[in-house]
Amino acid sequence: MKALLPTGRAAEPVAFGEVGQPRPAAGEAVVKVEAFSVNRGEMLQLDGVLPGGERPGKDIAGLVVQAAADGTGPQAGRRVVGHPPAGGWAEYVAVPTDALAVLPRGVPAVTAAALPLAGLTALRLLRAAGCVSGHRVLITGASGGVGHYFTELAVGAGAKVTAVTATPERGARLAELGAEVIHHLGDAQGPYHVVLESIGGPFTARALSLLRPRGRMIWFGQASGEPARLSFFDFFAGPRSATVQHFHYPHADESFGADLDVLVRLVAEGRLHPEIGRTEDWSATAGVLADLRDRRIRGNAVLTLG
């Protein structure tokens, strides 16, 4: 079958190649991929920054063509969204059945493909933040898929969200979703009950300083590539006895499939609206990845298999 394979070249990070058909384990279904989404973390995987070595691809939507041998999960012929561990940038992929959710008729594959990694991260960040009704919440690096999902979910739960984005253009949709949008962390007016930090470098200490006493900073990324610089004494500038919580989205009590089902239901009910900044045929994946790396895409980018 045809799949996108890493090239090791920055200008063209992936190219088409031939690989073997999936050989599913007993608890995996084979999905014919109709659309997939690409993420900045997968750029790091292509660059060799993250361990692994598998073919990339964690966000897919399509049609089950072979049900799991152990009888779990959706049957053949069902439309699904899935979050496989790897290999989703291909014509077919094997997906654990507990990482699949059935799509209702009104949710198209392009919309569903934008849900898994970013949507799961946002949903689980909201759970980590706890009850946010009436609370002030700050999120840095908010113009990507996670930021859009989190903002809509948190505003819907009653939070007062401040979203930090690089430019007005990248923050327009966040404002429509109900966030106060700023473009420099120095413009943030604390204190906040919760800060979600994903930039790293000097931004982390600044974000921490915006917390109220006994507030919580959830550290969920390091997009700048720079290690955060924190001092014990930073906490005495305001966020006394604050908590810094490391966040890793797969570490949750709920399965991917159960949470994907929540996200799909919210989309079907009109309560969650994926922000898809680019949709292209998968032959354009290399160029889309370059634009994603250079932050020229707002929200998610989705590739379709004609």
PDB file of N, CA, C and O in Angstrom, residues 5 24 45 89 91 129 140 144 167 238 271:
ATOM      1  N   LEU A   5       6.497   8.411   3.978  1.00  0.00           N
ATOM      2  CA  LEU A   5       7.658   7.950   4.733  1.00  0.00           C
ATOM      3  C   LEU A   5       8.609   9.111   4.995  1.00  0.00           C
ATOM      4  O   LEU A   5       8.771   9.991   4.139  1.00  0.00           O
ATOM      5  N   PRO A  24      -2.907  -6.631  11.804  1.00  0.00           N
ATOM      6  CA  PRO A  24      -3.471  -6.221  13.092  1.00  0.00           C
ATOM      7  C   PRO A  24      -3.326  -7.279  14.164  1.00  0.00           C
ATOM      8  O   PRO A  24      -3.392  -8.486  13.907  1.00  0.00           O
ATOM      9  N   GLN A  45       9.176  14.436  15.670  1.00  0.00           N
ATOM     10  CA  GLN A  45       9.470  13.028  15.413  1.00  0.00           C
ATOM     11  C   GLN A  45      10.214  12.873  14.092  1.00  0.00           C
ATOM     12  O   GLN A  45      11.205  12.132  13.993  1.00  0.00           O
ATOM     13  N   TRP A  89      -0.387   7.938   8.365  1.00  0.00           N
ATOM     14  CA  TRP A  89      -0.266   8.635   7.087  1.00  0.00           C
ATOM     15  C   TRP A  89      -0.114   7.602   5.980  1.00  0.00           C
ATOM     16  O   TRP A  89       0.921   7.467   5.327  1.00  0.00           O
ATOM     17  N   GLU A  91      -2.638   4.498   3.388  1.00  0.00           N
ATOM     18  CA  GLU A  91      -3.958   4.117   2.880  1.00  0.00           C
ATOM     19  C   GLU A  91      -4.747   3.299   3.894  1.00  0.00           C
ATOM     20  O   GLU A  91      -5.979   3.391   3.956  1.00  0.00           O
ATOM     21  N   ALA A 129      -7.359  20.880  34.923  1.00  0.00           N
ATOM     22  CA  ALA A 129      -7.571  22.203  35.516  1.00  0.00           C
ATOM     23  C   ALA A 129      -8.635  22.177  36.599  1.00  0.00           C
ATOM     24  O   ALA A 129      -8.691  23.075  37.443  1.00  0.00           O
ATOM     25  N   THR A 140      -0.978  29.795  27.061  1.00  0.00           N
ATOM     26  CA  THR A 140       0.025  30.302  26.133  1.00  0.00           C
ATOM     27  C   THR A 140       0.051  29.431  24.882  1.00  0.00           C
ATOM     28  O   THR A 140      -0.431  28.301  24.892  1.00  0.00           O
ATOM     29  N   GLY A 144      -2.842  27.138  18.078  1.00  0.00           N
ATOM     30  CA  GLY A 144      -2.896  25.829  17.446  1.00  0.00           C
ATOM     31  C   GLY A 144      -4.193  25.102  17.755  1.00  0.00           C
ATOM     32  O   GLY A 144      -5.126  25.660  18.348  1.00  0.00           O
ATOM     33  N   THR A 167       0.006  36.738  16.787  1.00  0.00           N
ATOM     34  CA  THR A 167      -0.487  37.831  15.944  1.00  0.00           C
ATOM     35  C   THR A 167      -1.998  37.958  16.068  1.00  0.00           C
ATOM     36  O   THR A 167      -2.686  36.999  16.429  1.00  0.00           O
ATOM     37  N   GLY A 238       4.499  36.166  44.063  1.00  0.00           N
ATOM     38  CA  GLY A 238       3.034  36.184  43.975  1.00  0.00           C
ATOM     39  C   GLY A 238       2.398  34.817  44.126  1.00  0.00           C
ATOM     40  O   GLY A 238       1.514  34.634  44.973  1.00  0.00           O
ATOM     41  N   ARG A 271     -21.525  21.855  19.846  1.00  0.00           N
ATOM     42  CA  ARG A 271     -20.921  22.474  21.026  1.00  0.00           C
ATOM     43  C   ARG A 271     -19.400  22.526  20.942  1.00  0.00           C
ATOM     44  O   ARG A 271     -18.742  23.073  21.819  1.00  0.00           O
TER      45      ARG A 271
END
